[in-house]
PDB file of C-alpha atoms in Angstrom:
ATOM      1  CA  UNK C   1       0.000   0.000   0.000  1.00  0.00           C
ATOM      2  CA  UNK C   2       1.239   3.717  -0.599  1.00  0.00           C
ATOM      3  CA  UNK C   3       0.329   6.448   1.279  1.00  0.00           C
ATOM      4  CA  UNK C   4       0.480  10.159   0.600  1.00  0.00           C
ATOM      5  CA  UNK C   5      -0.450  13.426   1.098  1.00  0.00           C
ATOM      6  CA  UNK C   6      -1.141  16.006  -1.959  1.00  0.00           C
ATOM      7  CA  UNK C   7      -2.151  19.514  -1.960  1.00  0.00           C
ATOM      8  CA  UNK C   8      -0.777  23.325  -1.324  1.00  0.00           C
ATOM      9  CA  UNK C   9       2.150  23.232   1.224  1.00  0.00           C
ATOM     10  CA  UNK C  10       0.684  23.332   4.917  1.00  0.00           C
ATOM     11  CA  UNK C  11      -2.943  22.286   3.592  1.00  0.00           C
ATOM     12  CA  UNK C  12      -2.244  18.957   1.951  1.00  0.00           C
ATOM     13  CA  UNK C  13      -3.935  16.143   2.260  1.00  0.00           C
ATOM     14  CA  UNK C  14      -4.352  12.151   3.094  1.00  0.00           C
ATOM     15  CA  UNK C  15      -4.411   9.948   0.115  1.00  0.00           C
ATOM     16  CA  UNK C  16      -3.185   6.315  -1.410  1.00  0.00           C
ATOM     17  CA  UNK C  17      -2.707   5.072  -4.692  1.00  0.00           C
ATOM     18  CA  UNK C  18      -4.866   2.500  -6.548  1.00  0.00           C
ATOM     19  CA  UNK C  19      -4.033   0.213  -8.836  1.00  0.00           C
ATOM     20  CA  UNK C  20      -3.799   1.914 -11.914  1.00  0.00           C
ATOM     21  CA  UNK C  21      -2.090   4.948  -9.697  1.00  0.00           C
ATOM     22  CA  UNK C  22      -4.147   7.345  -9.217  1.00  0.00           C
ATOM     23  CA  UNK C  23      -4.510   9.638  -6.343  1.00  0.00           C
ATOM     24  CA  UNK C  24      -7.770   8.326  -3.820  1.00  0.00           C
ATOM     25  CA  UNK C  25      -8.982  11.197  -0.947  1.00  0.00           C
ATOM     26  CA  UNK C  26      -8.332   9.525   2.101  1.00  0.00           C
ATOM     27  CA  UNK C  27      -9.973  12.872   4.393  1.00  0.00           C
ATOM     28  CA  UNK C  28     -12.767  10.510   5.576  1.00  0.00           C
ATOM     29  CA  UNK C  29     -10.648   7.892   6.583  1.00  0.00           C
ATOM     30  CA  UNK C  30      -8.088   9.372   8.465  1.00  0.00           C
ATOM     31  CA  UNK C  31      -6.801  13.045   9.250  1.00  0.00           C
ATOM     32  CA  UNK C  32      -3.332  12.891   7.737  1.00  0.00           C
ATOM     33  CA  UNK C  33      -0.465  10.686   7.117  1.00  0.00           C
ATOM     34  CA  UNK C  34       1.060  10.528  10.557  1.00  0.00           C
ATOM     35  CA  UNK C  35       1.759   9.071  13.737  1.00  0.00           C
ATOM     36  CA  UNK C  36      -1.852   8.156  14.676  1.00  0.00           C
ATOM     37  CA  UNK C  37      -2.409   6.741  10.992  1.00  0.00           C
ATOM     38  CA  UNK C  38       0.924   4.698  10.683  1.00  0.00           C
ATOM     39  CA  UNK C  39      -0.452   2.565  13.717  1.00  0.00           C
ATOM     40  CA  UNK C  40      -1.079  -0.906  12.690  1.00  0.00           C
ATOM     41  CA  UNK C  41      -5.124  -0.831  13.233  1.00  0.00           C
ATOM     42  CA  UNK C  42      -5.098   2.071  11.059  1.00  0.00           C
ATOM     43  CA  UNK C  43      -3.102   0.319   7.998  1.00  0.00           C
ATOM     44  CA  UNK C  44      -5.436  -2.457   8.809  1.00  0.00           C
ATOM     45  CA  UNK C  45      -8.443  -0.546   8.299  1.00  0.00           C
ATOM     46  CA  UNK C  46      -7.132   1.479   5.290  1.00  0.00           C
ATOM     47  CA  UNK C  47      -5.124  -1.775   3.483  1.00  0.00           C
ATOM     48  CA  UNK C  48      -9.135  -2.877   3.606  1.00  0.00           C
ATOM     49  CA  UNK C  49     -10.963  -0.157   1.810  1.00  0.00           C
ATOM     50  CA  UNK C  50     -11.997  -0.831  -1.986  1.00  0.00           C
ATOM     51  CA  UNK C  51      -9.776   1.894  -3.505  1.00  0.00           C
ATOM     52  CA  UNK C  52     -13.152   2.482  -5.792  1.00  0.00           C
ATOM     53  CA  UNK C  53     -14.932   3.701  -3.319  1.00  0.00           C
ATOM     54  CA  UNK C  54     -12.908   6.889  -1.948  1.00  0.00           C
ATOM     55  CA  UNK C  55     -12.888  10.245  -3.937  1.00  0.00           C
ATOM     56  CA  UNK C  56     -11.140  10.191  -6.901  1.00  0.00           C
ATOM     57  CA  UNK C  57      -8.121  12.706  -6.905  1.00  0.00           C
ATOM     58  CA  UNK C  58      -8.324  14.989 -10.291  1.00  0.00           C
ATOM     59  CA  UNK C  59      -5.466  16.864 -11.921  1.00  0.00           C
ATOM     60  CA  UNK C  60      -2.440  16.653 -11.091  1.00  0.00           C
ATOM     61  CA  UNK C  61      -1.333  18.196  -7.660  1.00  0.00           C
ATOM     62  CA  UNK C  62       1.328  19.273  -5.869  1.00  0.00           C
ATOM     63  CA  UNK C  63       2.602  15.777  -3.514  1.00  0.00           C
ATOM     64  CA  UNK C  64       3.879  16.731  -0.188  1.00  0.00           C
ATOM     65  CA  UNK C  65       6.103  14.821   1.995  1.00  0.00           C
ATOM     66  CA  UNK C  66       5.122  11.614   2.795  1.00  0.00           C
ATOM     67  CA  UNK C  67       4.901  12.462   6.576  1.00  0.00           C
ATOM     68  CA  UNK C  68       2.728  14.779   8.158  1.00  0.00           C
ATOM     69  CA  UNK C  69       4.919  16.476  11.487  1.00  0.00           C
ATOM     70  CA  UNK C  70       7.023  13.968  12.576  1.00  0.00           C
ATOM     71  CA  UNK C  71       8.880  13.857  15.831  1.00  0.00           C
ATOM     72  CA  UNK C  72      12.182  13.356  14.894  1.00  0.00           C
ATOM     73  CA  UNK C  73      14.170  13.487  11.525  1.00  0.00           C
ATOM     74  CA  UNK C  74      17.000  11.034  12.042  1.00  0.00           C
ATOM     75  CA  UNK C  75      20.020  10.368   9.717  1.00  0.00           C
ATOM     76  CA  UNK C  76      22.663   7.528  10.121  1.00  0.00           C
ATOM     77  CA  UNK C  77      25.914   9.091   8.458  1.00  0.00           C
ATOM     78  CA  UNK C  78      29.109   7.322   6.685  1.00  0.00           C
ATOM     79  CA  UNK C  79      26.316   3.973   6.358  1.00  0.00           C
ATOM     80  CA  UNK C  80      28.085   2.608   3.286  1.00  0.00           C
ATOM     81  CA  UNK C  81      31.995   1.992   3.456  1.00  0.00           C
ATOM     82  CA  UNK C  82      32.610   3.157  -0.020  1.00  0.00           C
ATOM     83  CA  UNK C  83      30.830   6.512   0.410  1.00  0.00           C
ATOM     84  CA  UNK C  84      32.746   6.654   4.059  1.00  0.00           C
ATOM     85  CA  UNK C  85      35.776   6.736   2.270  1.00  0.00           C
ATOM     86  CA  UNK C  86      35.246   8.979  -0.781  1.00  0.00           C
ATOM     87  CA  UNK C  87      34.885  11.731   2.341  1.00  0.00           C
ATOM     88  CA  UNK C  88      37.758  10.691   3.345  1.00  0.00           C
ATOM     89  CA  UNK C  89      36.789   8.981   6.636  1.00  0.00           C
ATOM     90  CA  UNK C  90      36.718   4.981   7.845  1.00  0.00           C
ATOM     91  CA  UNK C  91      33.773   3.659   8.079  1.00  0.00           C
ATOM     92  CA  UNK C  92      32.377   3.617  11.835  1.00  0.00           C
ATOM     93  CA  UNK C  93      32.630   0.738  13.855  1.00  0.00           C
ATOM     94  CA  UNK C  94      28.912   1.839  15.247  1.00  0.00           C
ATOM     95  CA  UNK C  95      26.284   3.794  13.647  1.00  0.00           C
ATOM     96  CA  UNK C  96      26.870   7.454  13.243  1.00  0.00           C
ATOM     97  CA  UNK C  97      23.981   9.626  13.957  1.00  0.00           C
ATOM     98  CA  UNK C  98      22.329  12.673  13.660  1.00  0.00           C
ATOM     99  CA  UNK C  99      19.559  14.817  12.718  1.00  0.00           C
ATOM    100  CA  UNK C 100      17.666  17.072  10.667  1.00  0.00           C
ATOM    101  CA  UNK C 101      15.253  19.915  11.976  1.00  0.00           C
ATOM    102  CA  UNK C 102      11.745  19.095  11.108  1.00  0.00           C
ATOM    103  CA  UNK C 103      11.151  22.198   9.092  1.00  0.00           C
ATOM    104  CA  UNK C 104      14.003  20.816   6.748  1.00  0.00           C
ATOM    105  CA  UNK C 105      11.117  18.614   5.976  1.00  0.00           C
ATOM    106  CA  UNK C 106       9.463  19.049   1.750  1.00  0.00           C
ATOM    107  CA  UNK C 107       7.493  17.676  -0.693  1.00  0.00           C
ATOM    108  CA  UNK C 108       9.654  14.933  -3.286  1.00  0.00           C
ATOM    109  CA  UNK C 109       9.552  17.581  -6.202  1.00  0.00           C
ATOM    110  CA  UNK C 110       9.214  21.229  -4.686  1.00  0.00           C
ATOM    111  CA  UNK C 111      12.134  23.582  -5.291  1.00  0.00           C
ATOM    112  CA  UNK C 112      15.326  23.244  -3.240  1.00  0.00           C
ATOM    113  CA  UNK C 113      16.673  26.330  -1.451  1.00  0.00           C
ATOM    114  CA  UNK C 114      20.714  26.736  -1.970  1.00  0.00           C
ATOM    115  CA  UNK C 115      21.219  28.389   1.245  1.00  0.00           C
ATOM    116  CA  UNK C 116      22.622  32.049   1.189  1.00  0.00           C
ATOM    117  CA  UNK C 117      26.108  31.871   1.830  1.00  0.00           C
ATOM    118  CA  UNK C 118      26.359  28.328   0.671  1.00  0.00           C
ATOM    119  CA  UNK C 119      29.195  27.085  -2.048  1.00  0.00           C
ATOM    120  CA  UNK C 120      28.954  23.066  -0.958  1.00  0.00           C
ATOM    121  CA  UNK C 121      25.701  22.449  -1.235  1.00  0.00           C
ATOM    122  CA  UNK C 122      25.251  18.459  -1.716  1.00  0.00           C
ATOM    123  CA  UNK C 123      23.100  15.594  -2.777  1.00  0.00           C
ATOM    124  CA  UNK C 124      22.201  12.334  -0.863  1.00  0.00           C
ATOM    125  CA  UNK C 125      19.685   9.918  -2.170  1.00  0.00           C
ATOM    126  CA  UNK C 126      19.044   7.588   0.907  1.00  0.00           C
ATOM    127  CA  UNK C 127      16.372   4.860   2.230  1.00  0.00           C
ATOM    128  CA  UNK C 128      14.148   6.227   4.909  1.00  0.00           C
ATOM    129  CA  UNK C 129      12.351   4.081   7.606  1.00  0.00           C
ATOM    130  CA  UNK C 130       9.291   5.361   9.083  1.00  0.00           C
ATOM    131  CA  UNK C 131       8.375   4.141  12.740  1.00  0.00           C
ATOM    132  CA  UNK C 132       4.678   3.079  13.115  1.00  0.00           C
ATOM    133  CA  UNK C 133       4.948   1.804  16.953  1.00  0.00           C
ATOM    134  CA  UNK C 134       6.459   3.155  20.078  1.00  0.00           C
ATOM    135  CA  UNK C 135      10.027   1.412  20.302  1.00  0.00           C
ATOM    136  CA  UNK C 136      12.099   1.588  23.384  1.00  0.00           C
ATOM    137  CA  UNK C 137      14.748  -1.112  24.194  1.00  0.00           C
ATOM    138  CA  UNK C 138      13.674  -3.268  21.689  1.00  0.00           C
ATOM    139  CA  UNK C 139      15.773  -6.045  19.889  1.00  0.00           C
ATOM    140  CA  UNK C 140      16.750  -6.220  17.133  1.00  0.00           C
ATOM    141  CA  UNK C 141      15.285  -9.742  16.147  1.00  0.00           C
ATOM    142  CA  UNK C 142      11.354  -7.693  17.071  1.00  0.00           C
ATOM    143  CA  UNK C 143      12.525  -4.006  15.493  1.00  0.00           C
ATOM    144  CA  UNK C 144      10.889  -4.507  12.550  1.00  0.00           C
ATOM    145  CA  UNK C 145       7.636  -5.159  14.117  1.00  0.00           C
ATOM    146  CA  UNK C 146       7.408  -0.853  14.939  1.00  0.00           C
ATOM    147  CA  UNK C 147       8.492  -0.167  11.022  1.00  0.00           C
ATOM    148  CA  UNK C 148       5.288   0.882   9.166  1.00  0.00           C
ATOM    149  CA  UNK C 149       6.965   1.322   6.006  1.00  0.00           C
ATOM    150  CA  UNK C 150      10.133   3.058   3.560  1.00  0.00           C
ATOM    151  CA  UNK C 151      10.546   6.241   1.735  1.00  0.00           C
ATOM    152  CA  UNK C 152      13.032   7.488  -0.411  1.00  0.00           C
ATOM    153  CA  UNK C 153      14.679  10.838   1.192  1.00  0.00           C
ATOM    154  CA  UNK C 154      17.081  13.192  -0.668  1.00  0.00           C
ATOM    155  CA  UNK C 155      19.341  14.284   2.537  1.00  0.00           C
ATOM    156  CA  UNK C 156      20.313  17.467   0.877  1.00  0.00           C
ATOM    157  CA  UNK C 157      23.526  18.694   2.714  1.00  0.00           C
ATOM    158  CA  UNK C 158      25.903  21.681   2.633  1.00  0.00           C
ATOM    159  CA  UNK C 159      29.311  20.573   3.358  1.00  0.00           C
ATOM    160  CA  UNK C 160      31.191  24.097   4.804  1.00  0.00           C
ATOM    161  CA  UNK C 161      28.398  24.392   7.062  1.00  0.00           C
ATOM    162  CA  UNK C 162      28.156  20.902   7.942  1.00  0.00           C
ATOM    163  CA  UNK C 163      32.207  21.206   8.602  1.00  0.00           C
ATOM    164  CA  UNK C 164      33.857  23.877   8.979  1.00  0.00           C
ATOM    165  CA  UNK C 165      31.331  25.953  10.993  1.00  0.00           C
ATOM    166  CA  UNK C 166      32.189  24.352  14.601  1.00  0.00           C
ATOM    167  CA  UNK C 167      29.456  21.938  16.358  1.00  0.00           C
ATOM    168  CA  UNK C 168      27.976  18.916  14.790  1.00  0.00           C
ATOM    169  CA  UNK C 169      26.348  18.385  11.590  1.00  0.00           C
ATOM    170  CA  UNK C 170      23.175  19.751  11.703  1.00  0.00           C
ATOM    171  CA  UNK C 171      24.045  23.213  10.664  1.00  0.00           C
ATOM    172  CA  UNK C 172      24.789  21.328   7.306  1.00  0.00           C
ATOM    173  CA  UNK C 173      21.765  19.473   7.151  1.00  0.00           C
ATOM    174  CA  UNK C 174      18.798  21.802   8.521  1.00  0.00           C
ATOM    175  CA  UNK C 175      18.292  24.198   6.267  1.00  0.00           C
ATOM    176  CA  UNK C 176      14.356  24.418   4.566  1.00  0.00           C
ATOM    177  CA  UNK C 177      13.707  21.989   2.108  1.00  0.00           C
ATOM    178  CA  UNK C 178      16.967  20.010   3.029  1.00  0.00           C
ATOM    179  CA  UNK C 179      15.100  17.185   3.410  1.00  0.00           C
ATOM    180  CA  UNK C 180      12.256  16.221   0.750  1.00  0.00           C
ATOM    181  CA  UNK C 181      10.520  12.979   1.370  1.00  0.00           C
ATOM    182  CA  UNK C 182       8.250  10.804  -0.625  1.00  0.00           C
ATOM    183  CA  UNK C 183       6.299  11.053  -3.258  1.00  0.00           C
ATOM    184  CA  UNK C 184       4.588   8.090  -0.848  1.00  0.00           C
ATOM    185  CA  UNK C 185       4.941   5.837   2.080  1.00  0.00           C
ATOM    186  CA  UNK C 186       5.246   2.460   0.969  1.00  0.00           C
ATOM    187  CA  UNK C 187       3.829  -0.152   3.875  1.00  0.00           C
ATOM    188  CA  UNK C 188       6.694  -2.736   4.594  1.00  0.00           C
ATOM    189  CA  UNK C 189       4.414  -5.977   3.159  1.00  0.00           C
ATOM    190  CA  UNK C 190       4.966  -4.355  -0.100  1.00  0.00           C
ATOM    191  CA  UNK C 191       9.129  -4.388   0.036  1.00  0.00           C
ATOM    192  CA  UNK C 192      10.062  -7.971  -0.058  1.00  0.00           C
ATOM    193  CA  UNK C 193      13.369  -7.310   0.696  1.00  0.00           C
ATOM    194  CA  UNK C 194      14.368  -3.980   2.177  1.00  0.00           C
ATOM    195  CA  UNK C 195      18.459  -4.712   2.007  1.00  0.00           C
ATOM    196  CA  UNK C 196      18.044  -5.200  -1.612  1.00  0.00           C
ATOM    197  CA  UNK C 197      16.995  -1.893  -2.816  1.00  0.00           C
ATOM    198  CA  UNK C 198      18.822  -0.369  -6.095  1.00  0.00           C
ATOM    199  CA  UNK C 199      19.478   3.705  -5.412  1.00  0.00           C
ATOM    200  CA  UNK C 200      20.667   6.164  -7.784  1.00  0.00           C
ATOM    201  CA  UNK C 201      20.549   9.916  -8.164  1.00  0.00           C
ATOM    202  CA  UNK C 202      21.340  12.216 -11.229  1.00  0.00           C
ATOM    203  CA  UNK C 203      22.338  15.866 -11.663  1.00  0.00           C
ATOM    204  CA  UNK C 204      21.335  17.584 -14.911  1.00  0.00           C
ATOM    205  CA  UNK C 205      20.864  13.888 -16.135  1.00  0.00           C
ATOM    206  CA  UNK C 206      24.140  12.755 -15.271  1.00  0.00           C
ATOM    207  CA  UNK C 207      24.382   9.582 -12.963  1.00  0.00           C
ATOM    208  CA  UNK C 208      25.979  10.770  -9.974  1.00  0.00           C
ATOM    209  CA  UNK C 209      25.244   7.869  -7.307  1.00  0.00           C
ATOM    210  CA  UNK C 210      24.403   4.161  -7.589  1.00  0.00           C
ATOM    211  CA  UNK C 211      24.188   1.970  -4.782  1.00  0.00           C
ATOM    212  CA  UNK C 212      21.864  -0.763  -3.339  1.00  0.00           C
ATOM    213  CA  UNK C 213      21.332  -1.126   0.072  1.00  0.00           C
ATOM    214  CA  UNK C 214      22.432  -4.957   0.915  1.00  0.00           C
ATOM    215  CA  UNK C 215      25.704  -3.062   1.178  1.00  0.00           C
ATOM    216  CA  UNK C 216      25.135  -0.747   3.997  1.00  0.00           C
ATOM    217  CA  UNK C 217      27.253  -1.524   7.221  1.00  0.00           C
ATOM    218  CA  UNK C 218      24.176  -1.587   9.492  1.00  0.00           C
ATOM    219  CA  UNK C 219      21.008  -2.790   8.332  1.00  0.00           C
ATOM    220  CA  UNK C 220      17.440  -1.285   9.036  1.00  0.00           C
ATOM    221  CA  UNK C 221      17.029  -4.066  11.620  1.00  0.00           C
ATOM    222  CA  UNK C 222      20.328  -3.039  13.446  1.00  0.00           C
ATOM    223  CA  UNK C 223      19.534   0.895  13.288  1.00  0.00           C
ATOM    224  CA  UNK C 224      15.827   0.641  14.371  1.00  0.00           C
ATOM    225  CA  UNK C 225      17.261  -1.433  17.551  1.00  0.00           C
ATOM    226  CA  UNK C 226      20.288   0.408  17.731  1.00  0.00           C
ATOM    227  CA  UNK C 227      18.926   4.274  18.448  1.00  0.00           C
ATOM    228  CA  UNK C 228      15.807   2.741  20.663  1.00  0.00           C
ATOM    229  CA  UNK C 229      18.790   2.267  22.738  1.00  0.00           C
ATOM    230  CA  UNK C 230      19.730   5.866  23.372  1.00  0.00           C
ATOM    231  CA  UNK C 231      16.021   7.521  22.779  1.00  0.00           C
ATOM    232  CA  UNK C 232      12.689   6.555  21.665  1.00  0.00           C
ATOM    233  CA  UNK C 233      11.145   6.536  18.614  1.00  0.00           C
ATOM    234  CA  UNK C 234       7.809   7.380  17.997  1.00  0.00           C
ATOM    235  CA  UNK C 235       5.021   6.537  14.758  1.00  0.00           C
ATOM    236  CA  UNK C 236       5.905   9.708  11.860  1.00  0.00           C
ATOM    237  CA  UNK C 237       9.754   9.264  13.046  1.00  0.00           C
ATOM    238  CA  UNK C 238      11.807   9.125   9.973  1.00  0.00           C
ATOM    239  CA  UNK C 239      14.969   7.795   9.963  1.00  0.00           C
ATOM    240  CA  UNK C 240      16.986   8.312   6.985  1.00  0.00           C
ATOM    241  CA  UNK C 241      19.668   5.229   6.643  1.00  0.00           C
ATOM    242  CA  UNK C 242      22.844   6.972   4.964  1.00  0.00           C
ATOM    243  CA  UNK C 243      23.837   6.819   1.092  1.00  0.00           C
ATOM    244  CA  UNK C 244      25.804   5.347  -1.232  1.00  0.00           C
ATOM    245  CA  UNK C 245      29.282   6.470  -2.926  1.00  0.00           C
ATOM    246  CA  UNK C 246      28.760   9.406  -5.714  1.00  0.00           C
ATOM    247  CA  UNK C 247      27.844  12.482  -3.630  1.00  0.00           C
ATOM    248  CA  UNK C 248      29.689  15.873  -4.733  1.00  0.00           C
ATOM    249  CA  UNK C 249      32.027  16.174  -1.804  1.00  0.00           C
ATOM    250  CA  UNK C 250      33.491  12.993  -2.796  1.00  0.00           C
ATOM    251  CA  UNK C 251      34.288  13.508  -6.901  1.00  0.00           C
ATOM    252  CA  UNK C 252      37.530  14.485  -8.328  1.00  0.00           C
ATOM    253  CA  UNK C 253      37.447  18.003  -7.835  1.00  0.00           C
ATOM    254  CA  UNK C 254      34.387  18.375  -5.600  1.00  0.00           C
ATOM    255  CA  UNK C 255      31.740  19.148  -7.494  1.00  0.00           C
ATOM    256  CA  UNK C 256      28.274  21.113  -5.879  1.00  0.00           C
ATOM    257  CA  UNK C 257      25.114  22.257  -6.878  1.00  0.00           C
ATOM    258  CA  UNK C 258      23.716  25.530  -7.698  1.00  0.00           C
ATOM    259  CA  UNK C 259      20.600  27.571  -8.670  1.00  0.00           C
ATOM    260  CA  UNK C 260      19.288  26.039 -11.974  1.00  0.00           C
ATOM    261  CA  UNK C 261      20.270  22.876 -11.589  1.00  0.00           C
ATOM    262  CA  UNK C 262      17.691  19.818 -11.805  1.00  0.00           C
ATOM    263  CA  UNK C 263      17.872  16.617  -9.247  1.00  0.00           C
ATOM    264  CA  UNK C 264      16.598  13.519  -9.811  1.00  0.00           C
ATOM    265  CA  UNK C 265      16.477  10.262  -7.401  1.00  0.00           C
ATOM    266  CA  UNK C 266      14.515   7.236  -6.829  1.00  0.00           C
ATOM    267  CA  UNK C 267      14.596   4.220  -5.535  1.00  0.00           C
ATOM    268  CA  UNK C 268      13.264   0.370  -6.065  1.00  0.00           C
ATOM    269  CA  UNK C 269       9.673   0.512  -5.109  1.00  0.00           C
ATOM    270  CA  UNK C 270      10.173   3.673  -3.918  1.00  0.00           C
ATOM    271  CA  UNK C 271       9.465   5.962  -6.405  1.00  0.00           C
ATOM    272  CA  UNK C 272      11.224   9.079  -8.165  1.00  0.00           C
ATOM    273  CA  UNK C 273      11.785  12.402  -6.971  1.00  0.00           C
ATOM    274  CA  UNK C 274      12.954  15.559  -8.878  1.00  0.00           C
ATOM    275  CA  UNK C 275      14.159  18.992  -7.463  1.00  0.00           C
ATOM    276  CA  UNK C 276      14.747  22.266  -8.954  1.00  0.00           C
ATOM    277  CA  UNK C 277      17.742  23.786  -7.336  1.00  0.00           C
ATOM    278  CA  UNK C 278      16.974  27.838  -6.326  1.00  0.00           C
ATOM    279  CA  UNK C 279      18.457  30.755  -4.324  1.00  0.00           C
ATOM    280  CA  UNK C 280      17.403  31.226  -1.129  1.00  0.00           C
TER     281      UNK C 280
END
């Protein structure tokens, strides 16, 4: 099942995708994509509507993220060894984590700001987990059983501020529209295997990243159980699980984005986003 949410930016709405694709209102159903409707009963009760029977979506309109508010915008850094090292770092012996702010948070094709002041502005296509139970403690043989489903996140970073501006990374990775999600949630029954997913990412229509996600260094499992050690996560959390070799900072000379350039990134099952590149 996919889930999304469509509509002006701050007035979007719930919908999910038949069939054949097409955008069904889910406003009688429930209130929004987020923590309340990620709970199991609730993908129960939506997984058994007949698609035919909701409001027919005309047009085509703007998608916003996949999530409505979430809690906490999580990001496990250096997660593939090959894109560890093209920064020049080893790859971590334990997760690496940190976070975005919330209001980083965008719809999978609206504009991205290049922040003023920025010259290292960055592209990260990634896999992002979406919490849809309470987890505290938990192991990591039952993490999977508070996962309510994947989206494909573009963890848009610039690298000076992320740097070489003292403190930790989220300077780097806050700014608005740093962190578009979507175009949908996709329910975990529907990815058959999430540590075989193909990624890839272009600039201008160049392939820039390629990567699958059987080779991170710690699997969705692991990270799930892994940060319910040191906080808890709640239904909406997203947790975006670190990206695969290709990103600017890492090509021979370092190569960044700027106003006028296009994005585009998707992911298997996941869908495709695509992001023009503006001033802030």
């Amino acid at each position: 099942m996919k889930l999304l949410r469509y509509g002006d930016a701050g007035a979007e709405r719930p919908a999910l995708l038949d069939m054949d694709g097409r955008m069904r209102d889910l406003s009688s159903v429930i209130k929004d994509v987020d923590g309340t409707a990620l709970s199991p009963e609730s993908l129960k009760r939506i997984a058994a509507l007949d698609p035919a029977g909701l409001p027919l979506v005309e047009g085509s309109p703007r998608i916003g993220s996949a999530i409505a508010r979430p809690g906490k915008f999580l990001c496990v850094g250096l997660n593939y060894a090959d894109h560890a090292r093209e920064t020049g770092k080893e790859p971590p012996s334990e997760p690496v984590l940190f976070s975005k702010a919330v209001t980083a948070l965008c719809g999978p094709n609206d504009d991205v700001e290049i922040p003023r002041g920025s010259d290292r502005t960055d592209w990260e296509v990634e896999l992002g987990v979406v919490i849809g139970t309470r987890a505290k403690y938990v192991d990591e043989a039952s993490a999977m059983d508070h996962v309510a489903g994947y989206a494909l996140v573009n963890d848009v970073s610039e690298r000076r501020f992320q740097s070489e501006r003292g403190g930790q990374w989220v300077k780097g990775k806050s700014h608005d529209t740093f962190g578009p999600v979507g175009p949908w949630l996709v329910t975990k029954d529907e990815i058959v295997d999430v540590q075989n997913l193909d990624l890839w990412l272009d600039v201008d229509g160049q392939r820039r990243q390629t990567g699958n996600t059987r080779t991170m260094i710690f699997g969705v499992a692991h990270l799930v159980s892994y940060i319910s050690q040191f906080m808890t996560l709640e239904p909406s959390d997203i947790i975006a699980t670190g990206t695969p070799p290709g990103v600017g900072l890492g090509m021979k000379p370092p190569t960044f984005l700027s106003a006028g350039q296009v994005v585009t990134l998707g992911a298997t099952g996941l869908g495709e986003q695509r992001q023009l590149m503006v001033q802030a």
